[in-house]
Amino acid sequence: MLVVLKQNAKEVGQEAARIVAGAVRSNPSIVLGLATGSTPLGMYEGLVSLHKNSGLDFSKATSFNLDEYLGLAPENPQSFHYFMHSNFFSQVNFSSERVHIPSGALRSNYSEYCERYENEIRKAGGIDLQVLGIGRNGHIGFNEPNSSLASRTRLKELTQETIEDNRRFFPQGEEIPECAITMGIGTILDARRILILATGKSKADAVAKAIEGPISSSVSASALQLHPDVIFILDEDAASTLTQRDYYRRVLELTKKYTPEKLA
Ligand code: F6R
């Protein structure tokens, strides 16, 4: 695991965009796992700008999003479909038939649908690079505390904390989704490489537990300790309660010196 410490959210977004862009350039047919939320916005901005100004080409790439709220149509501005199209896909040259986002419009047959989503990932050759954010309760995707560390794509009930965190995005009076379709922790751990971003003080506790705490289903992100190729990109606030910050800085310098390909 590598921990990259940045000063602020802007730098986190830029560093994530740099790594994703490098991966796309070295493998144009890459399969990306993508996240929504406020944290990766700077990364998408960076990727859009690299596409527009430096010709970063997504035409052969494939993507699978982590999750979608159940009950939201794609044209609902709060849906993750809408988020992805407005912040990314409509601004780059991704081919729409290679974009996959779980459906929020399902009314039944959830497990068959989720199995098909898993099959699509497998058929595409698996996820090469998965981008993640982290919830205040340590969730990745919508794998809320006590999700099985072996879980696969499925319907998941959101915790009250997550529902409250999402309230700010929904106009007053509008119903806030209680469930989501989300890739499982097992699905995420199958990705060849994982990039997880966190910014802000409200994430510090979850980040510290994920990196330095024991592996536990009560903090889904701690399962990333089981993965051999994970990079955490954190701003100062999100990293503020880590106890080994100096060591992580030294590891980063030594990585740049001896194994720079890990950060390319
Ligand atoms: C979004 C997702 C979630 C978010 C997490 C953090 O696709 O899977 O796990 O990454 O809730 O959200 P923000 O970035 O809004 O704090």
mmCIF file with all atom_site columns, C-alpha atoms in Angstrom, residues 15-190:
data_model
loop_
_atom_site.group_PDB
_atom_site.id
_atom_site.type_symbol
_atom_site.label_atom_id
_atom_site.label_alt_id
_atom_site.label_comp_id
_atom_site.label_asym_id
_atom_site.label_entity_id
_atom_site.label_seq_id
_atom_site.pdbx_PDB_ins_code
_atom_site.Cartn_x
_atom_site.Cartn_y
_atom_site.Cartn_z
_atom_site.occupancy
_atom_site.B_iso_or_equiv
_atom_site.pdbx_formal_charge
_atom_site.auth_seq_id
_atom_site.auth_comp_id
_atom_site.auth_asym_id
_atom_site.auth_atom_id
_atom_site.pdbx_PDB_model_num
ATOM 1   C CA . GLU A 1 15  ? -2.498  13.526  -8.757  1.00 0.00 ? 15  GLU A CA 1
ATOM 2   C CA . ALA A 1 16  ? -5.385  11.096  -9.350  1.00 0.00 ? 16  ALA A CA 1
ATOM 3   C CA . ALA A 1 17  ? -5.901  12.489  -12.866 1.00 0.00 ? 17  ALA A CA 1
ATOM 4   C CA . ARG A 1 18  ? -2.172  12.125  -13.564 1.00 0.00 ? 18  ARG A CA 1
ATOM 5   C CA . ILE A 1 19  ? -2.172  8.454   -12.527 1.00 0.00 ? 19  ILE A CA 1
ATOM 6   C CA . VAL A 1 20  ? -5.391  7.576   -14.385 1.00 0.00 ? 20  VAL A CA 1
ATOM 7   C CA . ALA A 1 21  ? -4.166  9.402   -17.514 1.00 0.00 ? 21  ALA A CA 1
ATOM 8   C CA . GLY A 1 22  ? -0.852  7.529   -17.370 1.00 0.00 ? 22  GLY A CA 1
ATOM 9   C CA . ALA A 1 23  ? -2.702  4.216   -17.127 1.00 0.00 ? 23  ALA A CA 1
ATOM 10  C CA . VAL A 1 24  ? -4.943  5.119   -20.095 1.00 0.00 ? 24  VAL A CA 1
ATOM 11  C CA . ARG A 1 25  ? -1.950  6.169   -22.202 1.00 0.00 ? 25  ARG A CA 1
ATOM 12  C CA . SER A 1 26  ? -0.064  2.947   -21.485 1.00 0.00 ? 26  SER A CA 1
ATOM 13  C CA . ASN A 1 27  ? -3.162  0.799   -22.124 1.00 0.00 ? 27  ASN A CA 1
ATOM 14  C CA . PRO A 1 28  ? -5.748  2.561   -24.337 1.00 0.00 ? 28  PRO A CA 1
ATOM 15  C CA . SER A 1 29  ? -8.115  -0.450  -24.014 1.00 0.00 ? 29  SER A CA 1
ATOM 16  C CA . ILE A 1 30  ? -8.059  -0.119  -20.239 1.00 0.00 ? 30  ILE A CA 1
ATOM 17  C CA . VAL A 1 31  ? -11.045 -1.166  -18.114 1.00 0.00 ? 31  VAL A CA 1
ATOM 18  C CA . LEU A 1 32  ? -11.664 1.558   -15.527 1.00 0.00 ? 32  LEU A CA 1
ATOM 19  C CA . GLY A 1 33  ? -13.739 1.230   -12.368 1.00 0.00 ? 33  GLY A CA 1
ATOM 20  C CA . LEU A 1 34  ? -15.204 4.647   -11.576 1.00 0.00 ? 34  LEU A CA 1
ATOM 21  C CA . ALA A 1 35  ? -16.648 6.407   -8.539  1.00 0.00 ? 35  ALA A CA 1
ATOM 22  C CA . THR A 1 36  ? -18.939 9.401   -8.115  1.00 0.00 ? 36  THR A CA 1
ATOM 23  C CA . GLY A 1 37  ? -19.290 11.838  -5.190  1.00 0.00 ? 37  GLY A CA 1
ATOM 24  C CA . SER A 1 38  ? -17.613 15.129  -4.433  1.00 0.00 ? 38  SER A CA 1
ATOM 25  C CA . THR A 1 39  ? -14.106 13.725  -3.893  1.00 0.00 ? 39  THR A CA 1
ATOM 26  C CA . PRO A 1 40  ? -13.283 12.620  -7.474  1.00 0.00 ? 40  PRO A CA 1
ATOM 27  C CA . LEU A 1 41  ? -14.660 15.816  -9.096  1.00 0.00 ? 41  LEU A CA 1
ATOM 28  C CA . GLY A 1 42  ? -11.167 17.330  -9.375  1.00 0.00 ? 42  GLY A CA 1
ATOM 29  C CA . MET A 1 43  ? -9.893  14.129  -10.969 1.00 0.00 ? 43  MET A CA 1
ATOM 30  C CA . TYR A 1 44  ? -12.633 14.204  -13.621 1.00 0.00 ? 44  TYR A CA 1
ATOM 31  C CA . GLU A 1 45  ? -11.901 17.886  -14.246 1.00 0.00 ? 45  GLU A CA 1
ATOM 32  C CA . GLY A 1 46  ? -8.229  17.027  -14.724 1.00 0.00 ? 46  GLY A CA 1
ATOM 33  C CA . LEU A 1 47  ? -9.017  14.158  -17.106 1.00 0.00 ? 47  LEU A CA 1
ATOM 34  C CA . VAL A 1 48  ? -11.392 16.322  -19.159 1.00 0.00 ? 48  VAL A CA 1
ATOM 35  C CA . SER A 1 49  ? -8.727  18.985  -19.444 1.00 0.00 ? 49  SER A CA 1
ATOM 36  C CA . LEU A 1 50  ? -6.097  16.413  -20.488 1.00 0.00 ? 50  LEU A CA 1
ATOM 37  C CA . HIS A 1 51  ? -8.523  15.140  -23.127 1.00 0.00 ? 51  HIS A CA 1
ATOM 38  C CA . LYS A 1 52  ? -9.258  18.625  -24.464 1.00 0.00 ? 52  LYS A CA 1
ATOM 39  C CA . ASN A 1 53  ? -5.747  20.037  -24.291 1.00 0.00 ? 53  ASN A CA 1
ATOM 40  C CA . SER A 1 54  ? -3.443  17.033  -24.702 1.00 0.00 ? 54  SER A CA 1
ATOM 41  C CA . GLY A 1 55  ? -5.596  14.617  -26.685 1.00 0.00 ? 55  GLY A CA 1
ATOM 42  C CA . LEU A 1 56  ? -5.942  12.004  -23.917 1.00 0.00 ? 56  LEU A CA 1
ATOM 43  C CA . ASP A 1 57  ? -7.925  9.346   -25.778 1.00 0.00 ? 57  ASP A CA 1
ATOM 44  C CA . PHE A 1 58  ? -10.692 7.304   -24.122 1.00 0.00 ? 58  PHE A CA 1
ATOM 45  C CA . SER A 1 59  ? -12.148 5.931   -27.369 1.00 0.00 ? 59  SER A CA 1
ATOM 46  C CA . LYS A 1 60  ? -11.015 2.352   -26.679 1.00 0.00 ? 60  LYS A CA 1
ATOM 47  C CA . ALA A 1 61  ? -11.510 2.396   -22.912 1.00 0.00 ? 61  ALA A CA 1
ATOM 48  C CA . THR A 1 62  ? -14.283 0.612   -21.010 1.00 0.00 ? 62  THR A CA 1
ATOM 49  C CA . SER A 1 63  ? -15.762 1.712   -17.690 1.00 0.00 ? 63  SER A CA 1
ATOM 50  C CA . PHE A 1 64  ? -17.790 0.209   -14.882 1.00 0.00 ? 64  PHE A CA 1
ATOM 51  C CA . ASN A 1 65  ? -19.222 2.450   -12.211 1.00 0.00 ? 65  ASN A CA 1
ATOM 52  C CA . LEU A 1 66  ? -19.308 1.273   -8.641  1.00 0.00 ? 66  LEU A CA 1
ATOM 53  C CA . ASP A 1 67  ? -22.873 2.040   -7.771  1.00 0.00 ? 67  ASP A CA 1
ATOM 54  C CA . GLU A 1 68  ? -26.206 3.740   -8.332  1.00 0.00 ? 68  GLU A CA 1
ATOM 55  C CA . TYR A 1 69  ? -29.103 4.690   -6.064  1.00 0.00 ? 69  TYR A CA 1
ATOM 56  C CA . LEU A 1 70  ? -32.102 2.455   -6.328  1.00 0.00 ? 70  LEU A CA 1
ATOM 57  C CA . GLY A 1 71  ? -35.210 4.312   -7.465  1.00 0.00 ? 71  GLY A CA 1
ATOM 58  C CA . LEU A 1 72  ? -33.469 7.051   -9.450  1.00 0.00 ? 72  LEU A CA 1
ATOM 59  C CA . ALA A 1 73  ? -33.904 7.293   -13.207 1.00 0.00 ? 73  ALA A CA 1
ATOM 60  C CA . PRO A 1 74  ? -30.774 8.168   -15.207 1.00 0.00 ? 74  PRO A CA 1
ATOM 61  C CA . GLU A 1 75  ? -32.115 11.642  -15.987 1.00 0.00 ? 75  GLU A CA 1
ATOM 62  C CA . ASN A 1 76  ? -32.584 12.480  -12.288 1.00 0.00 ? 76  ASN A CA 1
ATOM 63  C CA . PRO A 1 77  ? -29.882 15.083  -11.504 1.00 0.00 ? 77  PRO A CA 1
ATOM 64  C CA . GLN A 1 78  ? -29.078 13.245  -8.241  1.00 0.00 ? 78  GLN A CA 1
ATOM 65  C CA . SER A 1 79  ? -28.425 9.951   -10.006 1.00 0.00 ? 79  SER A CA 1
ATOM 66  C CA . PHE A 1 80  ? -24.894 8.708   -10.552 1.00 0.00 ? 80  PHE A CA 1
ATOM 67  C CA . HIS A 1 81  ? -25.765 8.289   -14.252 1.00 0.00 ? 81  HIS A CA 1
ATOM 68  C CA . TYR A 1 82  ? -26.393 12.017  -14.439 1.00 0.00 ? 82  TYR A CA 1
ATOM 69  C CA . PHE A 1 83  ? -23.234 12.779  -12.445 1.00 0.00 ? 83  PHE A CA 1
ATOM 70  C CA . MET A 1 84  ? -21.043 10.680  -14.732 1.00 0.00 ? 84  MET A CA 1
ATOM 71  C CA . HIS A 1 85  ? -22.499 12.053  -17.930 1.00 0.00 ? 85  HIS A CA 1
ATOM 72  C CA . SER A 1 86  ? -22.335 15.687  -16.911 1.00 0.00 ? 86  SER A CA 1
ATOM 73  C CA . ASN A 1 87  ? -18.938 15.599  -15.183 1.00 0.00 ? 87  ASN A CA 1
ATOM 74  C CA . PHE A 1 88  ? -17.115 13.204  -17.467 1.00 0.00 ? 88  PHE A CA 1
ATOM 75  C CA . PHE A 1 89  ? -18.596 11.178  -20.312 1.00 0.00 ? 89  PHE A CA 1
ATOM 76  C CA . SER A 1 90  ? -20.205 14.085  -22.163 1.00 0.00 ? 90  SER A CA 1
ATOM 77  C CA . GLN A 1 91  ? -16.877 15.911  -22.144 1.00 0.00 ? 91  GLN A CA 1
ATOM 78  C CA . VAL A 1 92  ? -14.520 13.156  -23.332 1.00 0.00 ? 92  VAL A CA 1
ATOM 79  C CA . ASN A 1 93  ? -14.571 10.654  -26.203 1.00 0.00 ? 93  ASN A CA 1
ATOM 80  C CA . PHE A 1 94  ? -15.696 7.567   -24.262 1.00 0.00 ? 94  PHE A CA 1
ATOM 81  C CA . SER A 1 95  ? -17.756 5.297   -26.461 1.00 0.00 ? 95  SER A CA 1
ATOM 82  C CA . SER A 1 96  ? -21.227 4.981   -24.900 1.00 0.00 ? 96  SER A CA 1
ATOM 83  C CA . GLU A 1 97  ? -21.466 1.224   -25.541 1.00 0.00 ? 97  GLU A CA 1
ATOM 84  C CA . ARG A 1 98  ? -18.434 0.697   -23.333 1.00 0.00 ? 98  ARG A CA 1
ATOM 85  C CA . VAL A 1 99  ? -19.847 2.678   -20.388 1.00 0.00 ? 99  VAL A CA 1
ATOM 86  C CA . HIS A 1 100 ? -21.510 0.613   -17.645 1.00 0.00 ? 100 HIS A CA 1
ATOM 87  C CA . ILE A 1 101 ? -23.358 2.077   -14.672 1.00 0.00 ? 101 ILE A CA 1
ATOM 88  C CA . PRO A 1 102 ? -25.635 -0.060  -12.491 1.00 0.00 ? 102 PRO A CA 1
ATOM 89  C CA . SER A 1 103 ? -29.298 0.654   -13.154 1.00 0.00 ? 103 SER A CA 1
ATOM 90  C CA . GLY A 1 104 ? -31.241 2.527   -10.505 1.00 0.00 ? 104 GLY A CA 1
ATOM 91  C CA . ALA A 1 105 ? -34.496 1.924   -12.343 1.00 0.00 ? 105 ALA A CA 1
ATOM 92  C CA . LEU A 1 106 ? -34.848 -1.761  -11.416 1.00 0.00 ? 106 LEU A CA 1
ATOM 93  C CA . ARG A 1 107 ? -38.010 -2.871  -9.660  1.00 0.00 ? 107 ARG A CA 1
ATOM 94  C CA . SER A 1 108 ? -37.349 -6.589  -9.377  1.00 0.00 ? 108 SER A CA 1
ATOM 95  C CA . ASN A 1 109 ? -34.875 -9.385  -10.214 1.00 0.00 ? 109 ASN A CA 1
ATOM 96  C CA . TYR A 1 110 ? -32.068 -7.539  -8.493  1.00 0.00 ? 110 TYR A CA 1
ATOM 97  C CA . SER A 1 111 ? -29.800 -10.535 -8.031  1.00 0.00 ? 111 SER A CA 1
ATOM 98  C CA . GLU A 1 112 ? -30.063 -11.634 -11.695 1.00 0.00 ? 112 GLU A CA 1
ATOM 99  C CA . TYR A 1 113 ? -29.245 -8.086  -12.759 1.00 0.00 ? 113 TYR A CA 1
ATOM 100 C CA . CYS A 1 114 ? -26.259 -7.896  -10.387 1.00 0.00 ? 114 CYS A CA 1
ATOM 101 C CA . GLU A 1 115 ? -24.953 -11.240 -11.607 1.00 0.00 ? 115 GLU A CA 1
ATOM 102 C CA . ARG A 1 116 ? -25.120 -9.907  -15.169 1.00 0.00 ? 116 ARG A CA 1
ATOM 103 C CA . TYR A 1 117 ? -23.151 -6.813  -14.095 1.00 0.00 ? 117 TYR A CA 1
ATOM 104 C CA . GLU A 1 118 ? -20.459 -9.076  -12.635 1.00 0.00 ? 118 GLU A CA 1
ATOM 105 C CA . ASN A 1 119 ? -20.445 -11.093 -15.872 1.00 0.00 ? 119 ASN A CA 1
ATOM 106 C CA . GLU A 1 120 ? -20.004 -7.942  -17.948 1.00 0.00 ? 120 GLU A CA 1
ATOM 107 C CA . ILE A 1 121 ? -16.958 -7.035  -15.861 1.00 0.00 ? 121 ILE A CA 1
ATOM 108 C CA . ARG A 1 122 ? -15.553 -10.534 -16.353 1.00 0.00 ? 122 ARG A CA 1
ATOM 109 C CA . LYS A 1 123 ? -16.265 -10.470 -20.106 1.00 0.00 ? 123 LYS A CA 1
ATOM 110 C CA . ALA A 1 124 ? -14.411 -7.166  -20.386 1.00 0.00 ? 124 ALA A CA 1
ATOM 111 C CA . GLY A 1 125 ? -11.361 -8.870  -18.844 1.00 0.00 ? 125 GLY A CA 1
ATOM 112 C CA . GLY A 1 126 ? -11.733 -7.492  -15.306 1.00 0.00 ? 126 GLY A CA 1
ATOM 113 C CA . ILE A 1 127 ? -11.074 -4.001  -13.973 1.00 0.00 ? 127 ILE A CA 1
ATOM 114 C CA . ASP A 1 128 ? -7.537  -2.722  -14.543 1.00 0.00 ? 128 ASP A CA 1
ATOM 115 C CA . LEU A 1 129 ? -7.761  0.387   -12.387 1.00 0.00 ? 129 LEU A CA 1
ATOM 116 C CA . GLN A 1 130 ? -10.475 1.048   -9.807  1.00 0.00 ? 130 GLN A CA 1
ATOM 117 C CA . VAL A 1 131 ? -11.010 4.577   -8.458  1.00 0.00 ? 131 VAL A CA 1
ATOM 118 C CA . LEU A 1 132 ? -12.654 4.854   -5.035  1.00 0.00 ? 132 LEU A CA 1
ATOM 119 C CA . GLY A 1 133 ? -13.792 7.464   -2.541  1.00 0.00 ? 133 GLY A CA 1
ATOM 120 C CA . ILE A 1 134 ? -14.478 6.626   1.090   1.00 0.00 ? 134 ILE A CA 1
ATOM 121 C CA . GLY A 1 135 ? -17.540 7.346   3.239   1.00 0.00 ? 135 GLY A CA 1
ATOM 122 C CA . ARG A 1 136 ? -17.307 8.775   6.772   1.00 0.00 ? 136 ARG A CA 1
ATOM 123 C CA . ASN A 1 137 ? -18.244 5.304   7.994   1.00 0.00 ? 137 ASN A CA 1
ATOM 124 C CA . GLY A 1 138 ? -15.469 3.702   5.930   1.00 0.00 ? 138 GLY A CA 1
ATOM 125 C CA . HIS A 1 139 ? -17.682 2.496   3.104   1.00 0.00 ? 139 HIS A CA 1
ATOM 126 C CA . ILE A 1 140 ? -16.264 1.939   -0.371  1.00 0.00 ? 140 ILE A CA 1
ATOM 127 C CA . GLY A 1 141 ? -18.853 1.797   -3.114  1.00 0.00 ? 141 GLY A CA 1
ATOM 128 C CA . PHE A 1 142 ? -21.970 1.513   -0.985  1.00 0.00 ? 142 PHE A CA 1
ATOM 129 C CA . ASN A 1 143 ? -20.567 -1.343  1.059   1.00 0.00 ? 143 ASN A CA 1
ATOM 130 C CA . GLU A 1 144 ? -21.799 -0.137  4.398   1.00 0.00 ? 144 GLU A CA 1
ATOM 131 C CA . PRO A 1 145 ? -20.265 -1.332  7.696   1.00 0.00 ? 145 PRO A CA 1
ATOM 132 C CA . ASN A 1 146 ? -20.545 -5.093  8.209   1.00 0.00 ? 146 ASN A CA 1
ATOM 133 C CA . SER A 1 147 ? -20.731 -5.844  4.493   1.00 0.00 ? 147 SER A CA 1
ATOM 134 C CA . SER A 1 148 ? -19.083 -9.150  3.770   1.00 0.00 ? 148 SER A CA 1
ATOM 135 C CA . LEU A 1 149 ? -15.479 -8.670  2.698   1.00 0.00 ? 149 LEU A CA 1
ATOM 136 C CA . ALA A 1 150 ? -16.270 -11.233 -0.018  1.00 0.00 ? 150 ALA A CA 1
ATOM 137 C CA . SER A 1 151 ? -19.434 -9.476  -1.214  1.00 0.00 ? 151 SER A CA 1
ATOM 138 C CA . ARG A 1 152 ? -20.240 -9.109  -4.918  1.00 0.00 ? 152 ARG A CA 1
ATOM 139 C CA . THR A 1 153 ? -22.484 -6.687  -6.797  1.00 0.00 ? 153 THR A CA 1
ATOM 140 C CA . ARG A 1 154 ? -25.855 -6.582  -5.040  1.00 0.00 ? 154 ARG A CA 1
ATOM 141 C CA . LEU A 1 155 ? -28.671 -4.484  -3.655  1.00 0.00 ? 155 LEU A CA 1
ATOM 142 C CA . LYS A 1 156 ? -27.490 -2.841  -0.433  1.00 0.00 ? 156 LYS A CA 1
ATOM 143 C CA . GLU A 1 157 ? -29.455 -1.000  2.246   1.00 0.00 ? 157 GLU A CA 1
ATOM 144 C CA . LEU A 1 158 ? -27.892 2.378   3.120   1.00 0.00 ? 158 LEU A CA 1
ATOM 145 C CA . THR A 1 159 ? -27.188 3.334   6.725   1.00 0.00 ? 159 THR A CA 1
ATOM 146 C CA . GLN A 1 160 ? -28.864 6.336   8.292   1.00 0.00 ? 160 GLN A CA 1
ATOM 147 C CA . GLU A 1 161 ? -25.471 8.093   8.327   1.00 0.00 ? 161 GLU A CA 1
ATOM 148 C CA . THR A 1 162 ? -25.073 7.696   4.564   1.00 0.00 ? 162 THR A CA 1
ATOM 149 C CA . ILE A 1 163 ? -28.670 8.789   3.963   1.00 0.00 ? 163 ILE A CA 1
ATOM 150 C CA . GLU A 1 164 ? -27.996 11.924  6.072   1.00 0.00 ? 164 GLU A CA 1
ATOM 151 C CA . ASP A 1 165 ? -24.712 12.595  4.237   1.00 0.00 ? 165 ASP A CA 1
ATOM 152 C CA . ASN A 1 166 ? -26.605 12.455  0.939   1.00 0.00 ? 166 ASN A CA 1
ATOM 153 C CA . ARG A 1 167 ? -29.389 14.761  2.082   1.00 0.00 ? 167 ARG A CA 1
ATOM 154 C CA . ARG A 1 168 ? -27.402 17.869  0.995   1.00 0.00 ? 168 ARG A CA 1
ATOM 155 C CA . PHE A 1 169 ? -27.639 16.709  -2.639  1.00 0.00 ? 169 PHE A CA 1
ATOM 156 C CA . PHE A 1 170 ? -31.421 16.309  -2.698  1.00 0.00 ? 170 PHE A CA 1
ATOM 157 C CA . PRO A 1 171 ? -33.881 19.207  -2.944  1.00 0.00 ? 171 PRO A CA 1
ATOM 158 C CA . GLN A 1 172 ? -35.978 19.661  0.200   1.00 0.00 ? 172 GLN A CA 1
ATOM 159 C CA . GLY A 1 173 ? -38.991 17.405  0.283   1.00 0.00 ? 173 GLY A CA 1
ATOM 160 C CA . GLU A 1 174 ? -37.569 14.951  -2.251  1.00 0.00 ? 174 GLU A CA 1
ATOM 161 C CA . GLU A 1 175 ? -37.299 11.365  -1.103  1.00 0.00 ? 175 GLU A CA 1
ATOM 162 C CA . ILE A 1 176 ? -33.725 10.253  -0.438  1.00 0.00 ? 176 ILE A CA 1
ATOM 163 C CA . PRO A 1 177 ? -32.867 6.746   -1.665  1.00 0.00 ? 177 PRO A CA 1
ATOM 164 C CA . GLU A 1 178 ? -32.597 4.075   1.009   1.00 0.00 ? 178 GLU A CA 1
ATOM 165 C CA . CYS A 1 179 ? -30.869 1.444   -1.102  1.00 0.00 ? 179 CYS A CA 1
ATOM 166 C CA . ALA A 1 180 ? -28.292 1.225   -3.851  1.00 0.00 ? 180 ALA A CA 1
ATOM 167 C CA . ILE A 1 181 ? -26.946 -1.286  -6.320  1.00 0.00 ? 181 ILE A CA 1
ATOM 168 C CA . THR A 1 182 ? -23.238 -1.529  -5.553  1.00 0.00 ? 182 THR A CA 1
ATOM 169 C CA . MET A 1 183 ? -20.235 -3.577  -6.535  1.00 0.00 ? 183 MET A CA 1
ATOM 170 C CA . GLY A 1 184 ? -19.204 -5.721  -3.569  1.00 0.00 ? 184 GLY A CA 1
ATOM 171 C CA . ILE A 1 185 ? -15.937 -5.584  -1.660  1.00 0.00 ? 185 ILE A CA 1
ATOM 172 C CA . GLY A 1 186 ? -14.920 -8.832  -3.377  1.00 0.00 ? 186 GLY A CA 1
ATOM 173 C CA . THR A 1 187 ? -15.656 -7.215  -6.755  1.00 0.00 ? 187 THR A CA 1
ATOM 174 C CA . ILE A 1 188 ? -13.511 -4.200  -5.851  1.00 0.00 ? 188 ILE A CA 1
ATOM 175 C CA . LEU A 1 189 ? -10.637 -6.364  -4.572  1.00 0.00 ? 189 LEU A CA 1
ATOM 176 C CA . ASP A 1 190 ? -10.553 -8.190  -7.931  1.00 0.00 ? 190 ASP A CA 1
#
